[in-house]
mmCIF file of C-alpha atoms in Angstrom:
data_model
loop_
_atom_site.group_PDB
_atom_site.id
_atom_site.type_symbol
_atom_site.label_atom_id
_atom_site.label_comp_id
_atom_site.label_asym_id
_atom_site.label_seq_id
_atom_site.Cartn_x
_atom_site.Cartn_y
_atom_site.Cartn_z
ATOM 1 C CA UNK E 1 -42.482 -109.368 76.089
ATOM 2 C CA UNK E 2 -45.948 -109.914 77.528
ATOM 3 C CA UNK E 3 -48.353 -107.000 77.811
ATOM 4 C CA UNK E 4 -48.773 -105.364 81.175
ATOM 5 C CA UNK E 5 -52.086 -106.110 82.888
ATOM 6 C CA UNK E 6 -54.647 -103.357 82.545
ATOM 7 C CA UNK E 7 -55.243 -101.243 85.653
ATOM 8 C CA UNK E 8 -58.177 -102.288 87.806
ATOM 9 C CA UNK E 9 -60.683 -99.442 87.883
ATOM 10 C CA UNK E 10 -63.179 -98.907 90.661
ATOM 11 C CA UNK E 11 -66.567 -98.297 89.014
ATOM 12 C CA UNK E 12 -68.399 -95.632 90.987
ATOM 13 C CA UNK E 13 -71.462 -95.690 88.740
ATOM 14 C CA UNK E 14 -73.750 -97.627 91.077
ATOM 15 C CA UNK E 15 -75.034 -95.630 94.045
ATOM 16 C CA UNK E 16 -74.909 -98.727 96.245
ATOM 17 C CA UNK E 17 -71.356 -99.504 95.241
ATOM 18 C CA UNK E 18 -70.437 -95.862 95.708
ATOM 19 C CA UNK E 19 -71.534 -96.000 99.353
ATOM 20 C CA UNK E 20 -69.575 -99.200 99.940
ATOM 21 C CA UNK E 21 -66.430 -97.797 98.335
ATOM 22 C CA UNK E 22 -66.712 -94.558 100.301
ATOM 23 C CA UNK E 23 -67.065 -96.513 103.537
ATOM 24 C CA UNK E 24 -63.925 -98.478 102.681
ATOM 25 C CA UNK E 25 -62.102 -95.265 101.782
ATOM 26 C CA UNK E 26 -63.063 -93.628 105.074
ATOM 27 C CA UNK E 27 -62.049 -96.701 107.062
ATOM 28 C CA UNK E 28 -58.736 -96.948 105.209
ATOM 29 C CA UNK E 29 -57.235 -93.772 106.655
ATOM 30 C CA UNK E 30 -58.722 -94.228 110.139
ATOM 31 C CA UNK E 31 -57.216 -97.649 110.803
ATOM 32 C CA UNK E 32 -54.944 -97.727 113.880
ATOM 33 C CA UNK E 33 -52.181 -99.387 111.818
ATOM 34 C CA UNK E 34 -52.398 -97.081 108.810
ATOM 35 C CA UNK E 35 -49.243 -95.081 109.614
ATOM 36 C CA UNK E 36 -47.252 -98.305 109.990
ATOM 37 C CA UNK E 37 -48.377 -99.675 106.630
ATOM 38 C CA UNK E 38 -48.358 -96.433 104.644
ATOM 39 C CA UNK E 39 -45.419 -94.944 102.745
ATOM 40 C CA UNK E 40 -42.410 -94.035 104.904
ATOM 41 C CA UNK E 41 -41.200 -91.600 102.243
ATOM 42 C CA UNK E 42 -43.042 -88.287 101.802
ATOM 43 C CA UNK E 43 -46.158 -88.595 99.640
ATOM 44 C CA UNK E 44 -46.116 -86.007 96.855
ATOM 45 C CA UNK E 45 -49.554 -84.821 95.752
ATOM 46 C CA UNK E 46 -50.134 -83.269 92.336
ATOM 47 C CA UNK E 47 -52.753 -80.572 91.736
ATOM 48 C CA UNK E 48 -53.395 -78.512 88.626
ATOM 49 C CA UNK E 49 -55.562 -75.412 88.168
ATOM 50 C CA UNK E 50 -57.675 -74.215 91.093
ATOM 51 C CA UNK E 51 -60.180 -71.567 89.937
ATOM 52 C CA UNK E 52 -62.280 -69.556 92.336
ATOM 53 C CA UNK E 53 -65.435 -70.874 90.740
ATOM 54 C CA UNK E 54 -66.185 -74.159 88.989
ATOM 55 C CA UNK E 55 -68.778 -76.902 88.904
ATOM 56 C CA UNK E 56 -69.050 -79.478 91.681
ATOM 57 C CA UNK E 57 -66.729 -81.956 89.954
ATOM 58 C CA UNK E 58 -63.616 -79.739 89.959
ATOM 59 C CA UNK E 59 -61.210 -78.651 92.647
ATOM 60 C CA UNK E 60 -61.875 -74.970 93.215
ATOM 61 C CA UNK E 61 -60.985 -72.461 95.923
ATOM 62 C CA UNK E 62 -63.417 -73.852 98.504
ATOM 63 C CA UNK E 63 -62.501 -77.477 97.820
ATOM 64 C CA UNK E 64 -58.754 -76.875 98.021
ATOM 65 C CA UNK E 65 -59.085 -75.270 101.437
ATOM 66 C CA UNK E 66 -61.163 -78.258 102.580
ATOM 67 C CA UNK E 67 -58.366 -80.542 101.342
ATOM 68 C CA UNK E 68 -55.733 -78.573 103.253
ATOM 69 C CA UNK E 69 -57.735 -78.626 106.491
ATOM 70 C CA UNK E 70 -58.359 -82.361 106.059
ATOM 71 C CA UNK E 71 -54.696 -83.154 105.398
ATOM 72 C CA UNK E 72 -53.590 -81.173 108.451
ATOM 73 C CA UNK E 73 -55.584 -83.587 110.632
ATOM 74 C CA UNK E 74 -53.703 -86.658 109.415
ATOM 75 C CA UNK E 75 -50.379 -85.522 107.948
ATOM 76 C CA UNK E 76 -47.373 -83.267 108.345
ATOM 77 C CA UNK E 77 -46.463 -81.023 105.417
ATOM 78 C CA UNK E 78 -42.833 -80.966 104.282
ATOM 79 C CA UNK E 79 -40.677 -79.040 101.810
ATOM 80 C CA UNK E 80 -38.829 -80.466 98.826
ATOM 81 C CA UNK E 81 -35.549 -80.488 100.802
ATOM 82 C CA UNK E 82 -37.055 -83.246 102.968
ATOM 83 C CA UNK E 83 -38.045 -85.464 100.039
ATOM 84 C CA UNK E 84 -35.325 -88.032 100.806
ATOM 85 C CA UNK E 85 -36.057 -88.304 104.527
ATOM 86 C CA UNK E 86 -38.091 -91.299 105.648
ATOM 87 C CA UNK E 87 -40.338 -91.135 108.686
ATOM 88 C CA UNK E 88 -40.468 -93.647 111.514
ATOM 89 C CA UNK E 89 -43.286 -96.184 111.518
ATOM 90 C CA UNK E 90 -45.469 -94.462 114.117
ATOM 91 C CA UNK E 91 -44.884 -90.914 112.928
ATOM 92 C CA UNK E 92 -47.518 -89.102 110.911
ATOM 93 C CA UNK E 93 -47.466 -89.404 107.149
ATOM 94 C CA UNK E 94 -45.522 -86.628 105.444
ATOM 95 C CA UNK E 95 -47.005 -84.821 102.463
ATOM 96 C CA UNK E 96 -45.443 -82.516 99.889
ATOM 97 C CA UNK E 97 -47.852 -80.489 97.747
ATOM 98 C CA UNK E 98 -47.101 -79.679 94.115
ATOM 99 C CA UNK E 99 -49.059 -77.594 91.606
ATOM 100 C CA UNK E 100 -48.356 -78.009 87.898
ATOM 101 C CA UNK E 101 -48.571 -75.696 84.875
ATOM 102 C CA UNK E 102 -48.297 -72.265 86.509
ATOM 103 C CA UNK E 103 -51.906 -71.199 86.147
ATOM 104 C CA UNK E 104 -52.747 -67.647 87.172
ATOM 105 C CA UNK E 105 -55.068 -69.030 89.824
ATOM 106 C CA UNK E 106 -52.020 -70.533 91.536
ATOM 107 C CA UNK E 107 -50.955 -67.005 92.463
ATOM 108 C CA UNK E 108 -54.449 -65.585 92.971
ATOM 109 C CA UNK E 109 -56.157 -68.516 94.719
ATOM 110 C CA UNK E 110 -53.751 -71.256 95.794
ATOM 111 C CA UNK E 111 -50.927 -69.198 97.304
ATOM 112 C CA UNK E 112 -53.208 -67.199 99.660
ATOM 113 C CA UNK E 113 -54.813 -70.415 100.967
ATOM 114 C CA UNK E 114 -51.431 -72.010 101.607
ATOM 115 C CA UNK E 115 -50.127 -68.871 103.324
ATOM 116 C CA UNK E 116 -53.192 -68.773 105.553
ATOM 117 C CA UNK E 117 -52.464 -72.316 106.736
ATOM 118 C CA UNK E 118 -48.662 -72.087 106.697
ATOM 119 C CA UNK E 119 -48.353 -74.914 104.167
ATOM 120 C CA UNK E 120 -45.301 -75.182 101.866
ATOM 121 C CA UNK E 121 -45.620 -76.182 98.210
ATOM 122 C CA UNK E 122 -43.872 -76.579 94.881
ATOM 123 C CA UNK E 123 -45.097 -74.727 91.796
ATOM 124 C CA UNK E 124 -43.987 -76.095 88.428
ATOM 125 C CA UNK E 125 -44.463 -73.306 85.905
ATOM 126 C CA UNK E 126 -44.635 -73.201 82.094
ATOM 127 C CA UNK E 127 -43.512 -69.932 80.529
ATOM 128 C CA UNK E 128 -45.621 -69.815 77.336
ATOM 129 C CA UNK E 129 -48.824 -68.615 78.953
ATOM 130 C CA UNK E 130 -47.167 -65.782 80.870
ATOM 131 C CA UNK E 131 -47.665 -63.864 77.600
ATOM 132 C CA UNK E 132 -51.187 -62.374 77.295
ATOM 133 C CA UNK E 133 -53.290 -64.220 74.722
ATOM 134 C CA UNK E 134 -51.121 -67.357 74.800
ATOM 135 C CA UNK E 135 -52.421 -70.580 76.337
ATOM 136 C CA UNK E 136 -51.174 -74.094 76.906
ATOM 137 C CA UNK E 137 -52.537 -76.315 74.145
ATOM 138 C CA UNK E 138 -54.749 -78.520 76.336
ATOM 139 C CA UNK E 139 -56.034 -75.506 78.275
ATOM 140 C CA UNK E 140 -57.058 -73.924 74.976
ATOM 141 C CA UNK E 141 -58.946 -77.061 73.878
ATOM 142 C CA UNK E 142 -60.762 -77.415 77.201
ATOM 143 C CA UNK E 143 -61.802 -73.768 77.046
ATOM 144 C CA UNK E 144 -62.934 -74.189 73.436
ATOM 145 C CA UNK E 145 -65.092 -77.180 74.357
ATOM 146 C CA UNK E 146 -66.640 -75.536 77.402
ATOM 147 C CA UNK E 147 -67.234 -71.992 76.177
ATOM 148 C CA UNK E 148 -67.414 -71.783 72.379
ATOM 149 C CA UNK E 149 -70.509 -69.808 71.408
ATOM 150 C CA UNK E 150 -72.188 -71.095 68.281
ATOM 151 C CA UNK E 151 -72.916 -74.234 66.324
ATOM 152 C CA UNK E 152 -69.454 -74.552 64.836
ATOM 153 C CA UNK E 153 -66.641 -73.029 62.820
ATOM 154 C CA UNK E 154 -64.657 -73.770 59.691
ATOM 155 C CA UNK E 155 -61.208 -75.278 59.947
ATOM 156 C CA UNK E 156 -59.129 -76.326 56.947
ATOM 157 C CA UNK E 157 -62.158 -76.567 54.711
ATOM 158 C CA UNK E 158 -64.202 -78.601 57.181
ATOM 159 C CA UNK E 159 -67.099 -77.526 59.388
ATOM 160 C CA UNK E 160 -66.330 -78.361 63.009
ATOM 161 C CA UNK E 161 -69.668 -79.198 64.596
ATOM 162 C CA UNK E 162 -69.919 -77.625 68.048
ATOM 163 C CA UNK E 163 -73.562 -78.406 68.723
ATOM 164 C CA UNK E 164 -74.074 -79.964 72.174
ATOM 165 C CA UNK E 165 -74.435 -83.486 70.784
ATOM 166 C CA UNK E 166 -71.195 -83.314 68.772
ATOM 167 C CA UNK E 167 -69.030 -80.862 70.700
ATOM 168 C CA UNK E 168 -67.052 -83.344 72.766
ATOM 169 C CA UNK E 169 -66.343 -85.580 69.773
ATOM 170 C CA UNK E 170 -65.298 -82.614 67.625
ATOM 171 C CA UNK E 171 -62.827 -81.308 70.196
ATOM 172 C CA UNK E 172 -61.509 -84.832 70.708
ATOM 173 C CA UNK E 173 -60.742 -85.042 66.984
ATOM 174 C CA UNK E 174 -58.976 -81.675 67.115
ATOM 175 C CA UNK E 175 -56.990 -82.875 70.127
ATOM 176 C CA UNK E 176 -55.792 -85.971 68.255
ATOM 177 C CA UNK E 177 -55.006 -83.990 65.101
ATOM 178 C CA UNK E 178 -52.908 -81.407 66.924
ATOM 179 C CA UNK E 179 -50.803 -84.106 68.549
ATOM 180 C CA UNK E 180 -49.971 -85.628 65.143
ATOM 181 C CA UNK E 181 -48.541 -82.385 63.743
ATOM 182 C CA UNK E 182 -44.800 -81.990 63.395
ATOM 183 C CA UNK E 183 -42.560 -80.522 64.510
ATOM 184 C CA UNK E 184 -44.011 -80.916 67.992
ATOM 185 C CA UNK E 185 -45.050 -78.645 69.639
ATOM 186 C CA UNK E 186 -44.418 -75.708 67.261
ATOM 187 C CA UNK E 187 -46.800 -76.902 64.531
ATOM 188 C CA UNK E 188 -49.558 -77.477 67.063
ATOM 189 C CA UNK E 189 -49.275 -73.971 68.497
ATOM 190 C CA UNK E 190 -49.135 -72.430 65.029
ATOM 191 C CA UNK E 191 -52.540 -73.949 64.281
ATOM 192 C CA UNK E 192 -53.986 -72.759 67.597
ATOM 193 C CA UNK E 193 -52.669 -69.227 67.120
ATOM 194 C CA UNK E 194 -53.481 -68.812 63.426
ATOM 195 C CA UNK E 195 -56.311 -71.158 62.426
ATOM 196 C CA UNK E 196 -58.593 -71.820 65.389
ATOM 197 C CA UNK E 197 -61.032 -69.444 67.168
ATOM 198 C CA UNK E 198 -59.601 -66.947 69.658
ATOM 199 C CA UNK E 199 -60.706 -67.545 73.244
ATOM 200 C CA UNK E 200 -61.046 -63.793 73.766
ATOM 201 C CA UNK E 201 -63.855 -63.730 71.190
ATOM 202 C CA UNK E 202 -66.204 -65.793 73.361
ATOM 203 C CA UNK E 203 -64.821 -65.887 76.929
ATOM 204 C CA UNK E 204 -64.751 -62.917 79.304
ATOM 205 C CA UNK E 205 -61.412 -61.642 80.573
ATOM 206 C CA UNK E 206 -62.503 -62.495 84.125
ATOM 207 C CA UNK E 207 -63.128 -66.154 83.287
ATOM 208 C CA UNK E 208 -59.910 -66.379 81.282
ATOM 209 C CA UNK E 209 -57.912 -65.013 84.211
ATOM 210 C CA UNK E 210 -59.618 -67.329 86.695
ATOM 211 C CA UNK E 211 -59.417 -70.556 84.719
ATOM 212 C CA UNK E 212 -57.188 -70.447 81.637
ATOM 213 C CA UNK E 213 -54.413 -67.835 81.812
ATOM 214 C CA UNK E 214 -50.919 -68.424 83.143
ATOM 215 C CA UNK E 215 -49.133 -66.547 85.896
ATOM 216 C CA UNK E 216 -47.477 -63.327 84.803
ATOM 217 C CA UNK E 217 -43.741 -62.905 85.286
ATOM 218 C CA UNK E 218 -44.489 -60.620 88.230
ATOM 219 C CA UNK E 219 -46.724 -63.230 89.861
ATOM 220 C CA UNK E 220 -44.062 -65.912 89.457
ATOM 221 C CA UNK E 221 -41.553 -63.578 91.109
ATOM 222 C CA UNK E 222 -43.944 -62.935 93.987
ATOM 223 C CA UNK E 223 -44.600 -66.642 94.572
ATOM 224 C CA UNK E 224 -40.877 -67.436 94.441
ATOM 225 C CA UNK E 225 -40.106 -64.697 96.978
ATOM 226 C CA UNK E 226 -42.262 -66.389 99.617
ATOM 227 C CA UNK E 227 -40.142 -68.729 101.809
ATOM 228 C CA UNK E 228 -43.044 -71.191 101.918
ATOM 229 C CA UNK E 229 -42.848 -71.836 98.183
ATOM 230 C CA UNK E 230 -40.407 -73.191 95.623
ATOM 231 C CA UNK E 231 -40.681 -72.806 91.851
ATOM 232 C CA UNK E 232 -39.614 -75.443 89.341
ATOM 233 C CA UNK E 233 -39.319 -76.109 85.614
ATOM 234 C CA UNK E 234 -42.273 -77.447 83.630
ATOM 235 C CA UNK E 235 -40.944 -76.627 80.114
ATOM 236 C CA UNK E 236 -41.745 -73.609 77.986
ATOM 237 C CA UNK E 237 -44.779 -74.995 76.133
ATOM 238 C CA UNK E 238 -45.881 -78.178 77.981
ATOM 239 C CA UNK E 239 -45.122 -80.578 75.108
ATOM 240 C CA UNK E 240 -44.845 -84.333 75.300
ATOM 241 C CA UNK E 241 -41.079 -84.412 75.655
ATOM 242 C CA UNK E 242 -40.767 -87.831 74.018
ATOM 243 C CA UNK E 243 -42.543 -86.449 70.921
ATOM 244 C CA UNK E 244 -39.969 -83.665 70.593
ATOM 245 C CA UNK E 245 -36.703 -83.850 68.703
ATOM 246 C CA UNK E 246 -33.636 -84.108 70.912
ATOM 247 C CA UNK E 247 -32.822 -80.464 70.274
ATOM 248 C CA UNK E 248 -36.385 -79.312 70.957
ATOM 249 C CA UNK E 249 -36.688 -81.289 74.204
ATOM 250 C CA UNK E 250 -33.489 -79.742 75.533
ATOM 251 C CA UNK E 251 -34.590 -76.293 74.385
ATOM 252 C CA UNK E 252 -37.982 -76.638 76.094
ATOM 253 C CA UNK E 253 -36.276 -77.311 79.414
ATOM 254 C CA UNK E 254 -33.454 -74.793 78.980
ATOM 255 C CA UNK E 255 -35.674 -71.872 77.886
ATOM 256 C CA UNK E 256 -38.047 -72.455 80.767
ATOM 257 C CA UNK E 257 -35.162 -72.759 83.235
ATOM 258 C CA UNK E 258 -33.607 -69.491 82.049
ATOM 259 C CA UNK E 259 -36.931 -67.654 82.163
ATOM 260 C CA UNK E 260 -37.714 -68.897 85.670
ATOM 261 C CA UNK E 261 -34.269 -68.042 87.005
ATOM 262 C CA UNK E 262 -34.595 -64.516 85.639
ATOM 263 C CA UNK E 263 -38.081 -64.162 87.135
ATOM 264 C CA UNK E 264 -37.159 -65.659 90.504
ATOM 265 C CA UNK E 265 -33.615 -64.294 90.754
ATOM 266 C CA UNK E 266 -32.298 -67.652 91.945
ATOM 267 C CA UNK E 267 -31.134 -70.993 90.488
ATOM 268 C CA UNK E 268 -33.858 -73.469 89.505
ATOM 269 C CA UNK E 269 -32.920 -77.114 90.117
ATOM 270 C CA UNK E 270 -36.239 -78.984 89.893
ATOM 271 C CA UNK E 271 -38.327 -80.173 86.953
ATOM 272 C CA UNK E 272 -41.722 -81.832 86.656
ATOM 273 C CA UNK E 273 -42.099 -83.684 83.361
ATOM 274 C CA UNK E 274 -45.248 -82.444 81.556
ATOM 275 C CA UNK E 275 -47.986 -85.100 81.572
ATOM 276 C CA UNK E 276 -45.493 -87.404 83.289
ATOM 277 C CA UNK E 277 -43.931 -88.032 79.860
ATOM 278 C CA UNK E 278 -40.186 -88.671 79.808
ATOM 279 C CA UNK E 279 -37.530 -91.296 79.146
ATOM 280 C CA UNK E 280 -33.866 -91.894 79.941
ATOM 281 C CA UNK E 281 -32.761 -89.293 77.404
ATOM 282 C CA UNK E 282 -34.929 -86.631 79.038
ATOM 283 C CA UNK E 283 -33.470 -87.490 82.431
ATOM 284 C CA UNK E 284 -29.994 -87.092 80.958
ATOM 285 C CA UNK E 285 -30.862 -83.648 79.526
ATOM 286 C CA UNK E 286 -32.065 -82.479 82.915
ATOM 287 C CA UNK E 287 -28.999 -83.804 84.713
ATOM 288 C CA UNK E 288 -26.689 -82.057 82.231
ATOM 289 C CA UNK E 289 -28.482 -78.759 82.913
ATOM 290 C CA UNK E 290 -27.618 -78.974 86.606
ATOM 291 C CA UNK E 291 -31.095 -80.066 87.680
ATOM 292 C CA UNK E 292 -31.071 -82.308 90.750
ATOM 293 C CA UNK E 293 -34.742 -83.294 91.224
ATOM 294 C CA UNK E 294 -37.133 -84.699 88.637
ATOM 295 C CA UNK E 295 -40.812 -85.163 89.481
ATOM 296 C CA UNK E 296 -42.742 -87.782 87.543
ATOM 297 C CA UNK E 297 -46.210 -89.223 88.031
ATOM 298 C CA UNK E 298 -45.551 -92.945 87.701
ATOM 299 C CA UNK E 299 -41.803 -93.745 87.475
ATOM 300 C CA UNK E 300 -40.976 -95.659 84.302
ATOM 301 C CA UNK E 301 -37.204 -96.117 83.941
ATOM 302 C CA UNK E 302 -35.907 -96.736 87.486
ATOM 303 C CA UNK E 303 -32.691 -94.966 86.491
ATOM 304 C CA UNK E 304 -32.402 -92.640 89.488
ATOM 305 C CA UNK E 305 -35.020 -92.138 92.157
ATOM 306 C CA UNK E 306 -34.273 -88.421 92.520
ATOM 307 C CA UNK E 307 -35.113 -87.944 88.833
ATOM 308 C CA UNK E 308 -38.300 -90.019 89.029
ATOM 309 C CA UNK E 309 -39.966 -88.866 92.223
ATOM 310 C CA UNK E 310 -43.501 -90.310 92.101
ATOM 311 C CA UNK E 311 -46.590 -88.172 92.581
ATOM 312 C CA UNK E 312 -50.272 -88.864 93.043
ATOM 313 C CA UNK E 313 -52.678 -86.752 91.024
ATOM 314 C CA UNK E 314 -55.604 -85.233 92.934
ATOM 315 C CA UNK E 315 -58.493 -84.621 90.547
ATOM 316 C CA UNK E 316 -61.615 -85.389 92.593
ATOM 317 C CA UNK E 317 -63.192 -83.261 95.298
ATOM 318 C CA UNK E 318 -63.781 -86.222 97.646
ATOM 319 C CA UNK E 319 -61.982 -86.078 101.000
ATOM 320 C CA UNK E 320 -62.316 -89.838 101.372
ATOM 321 C CA UNK E 321 -60.575 -90.404 98.045
ATOM 322 C CA UNK E 322 -57.871 -87.928 99.048
ATOM 323 C CA UNK E 323 -57.316 -89.826 102.293
ATOM 324 C CA UNK E 324 -57.164 -93.127 100.429
ATOM 325 C CA UNK E 325 -54.518 -91.843 98.005
ATOM 326 C CA UNK E 326 -52.365 -90.311 100.717
ATOM 327 C CA UNK E 327 -52.357 -93.394 102.915
ATOM 328 C CA UNK E 328 -52.542 -96.217 100.384
ATOM 329 C CA UNK E 329 -51.650 -94.714 97.011
ATOM 330 C CA UNK E 330 -48.268 -96.415 96.837
ATOM 331 C CA UNK E 331 -49.891 -99.839 97.342
ATOM 332 C CA UNK E 332 -52.768 -99.145 94.937
ATOM 333 C CA UNK E 333 -50.255 -98.150 92.261
ATOM 334 C CA UNK E 334 -48.202 -101.263 92.848
ATOM 335 C CA UNK E 335 -51.260 -103.424 92.168
ATOM 336 C CA UNK E 336 -52.423 -101.172 89.286
ATOM 337 C CA UNK E 337 -55.680 -100.186 90.984
ATOM 338 C CA UNK E 338 -56.997 -96.860 89.680
ATOM 339 C CA UNK E 339 -59.387 -95.010 91.984
ATOM 340 C CA UNK E 340 -59.762 -91.644 90.267
#
């Protein structure tokens, strides 16, 4: 079987090229024919954490509200019940918003913005970080890289160099090591909890709450009680499901489902696969648990469209890039063009 062609990446490094690309992006969603050529099915956008404060490269409170205002000009927002309904050619593009991981800022920052604008959304929530002092593994590593105070620490007999020149490389090595540990994800979390520095020792409680903590059970209940919002499964610990044993993968989904249903006081029939990682077996687990919708990033098995609903990740602050993804994302993905 021949290798798949590598995605084409738009290099934004040159200032001249950047201006050209931005002009193309802006033109792309202002073309008179754009609604005819764009996706007839609802476009599902994927966001992650949205802190109140961050640097200029991240989506924060101010940026998210700009995105919502921008989208309202060009699109109609829909709920998950309308995911299978296709629009007519001249109707406005339909957008469904989704927010993954269940960060505390989803309740504190995102939900108030959406309420203010009357915009529905899906929240896919992990249960691990509802417990104080527990974090999702990748959230922990990002916090460690950004905030660790000092030149390094000892880990399994080795000095982990956290000086500015070596910090990124050191955390990258930790990242790779953790993902090799078995059983996944229990061994990885055991190391984080017992052998690596505690975030509370060098990050303020305010910053942790704004950027790294998960929603509490009470916050999940409050979000679920709002008729604008729906809450879905995202596993207990955000593992790579295809790295888990069969029993562990099922347990990750089942435990999270049970926890969410207790918190929300209603059945939970949607799942978003963590990191877009799944296979046919994972789809079968979800179906057997009574789940009826599965949200992916890029579909990879073509087994059942309702268990591989595609989504487009929104990671950049740019409104032009947002417009490009909403209107042309399905075509860019088909031709393996990556635009950030």
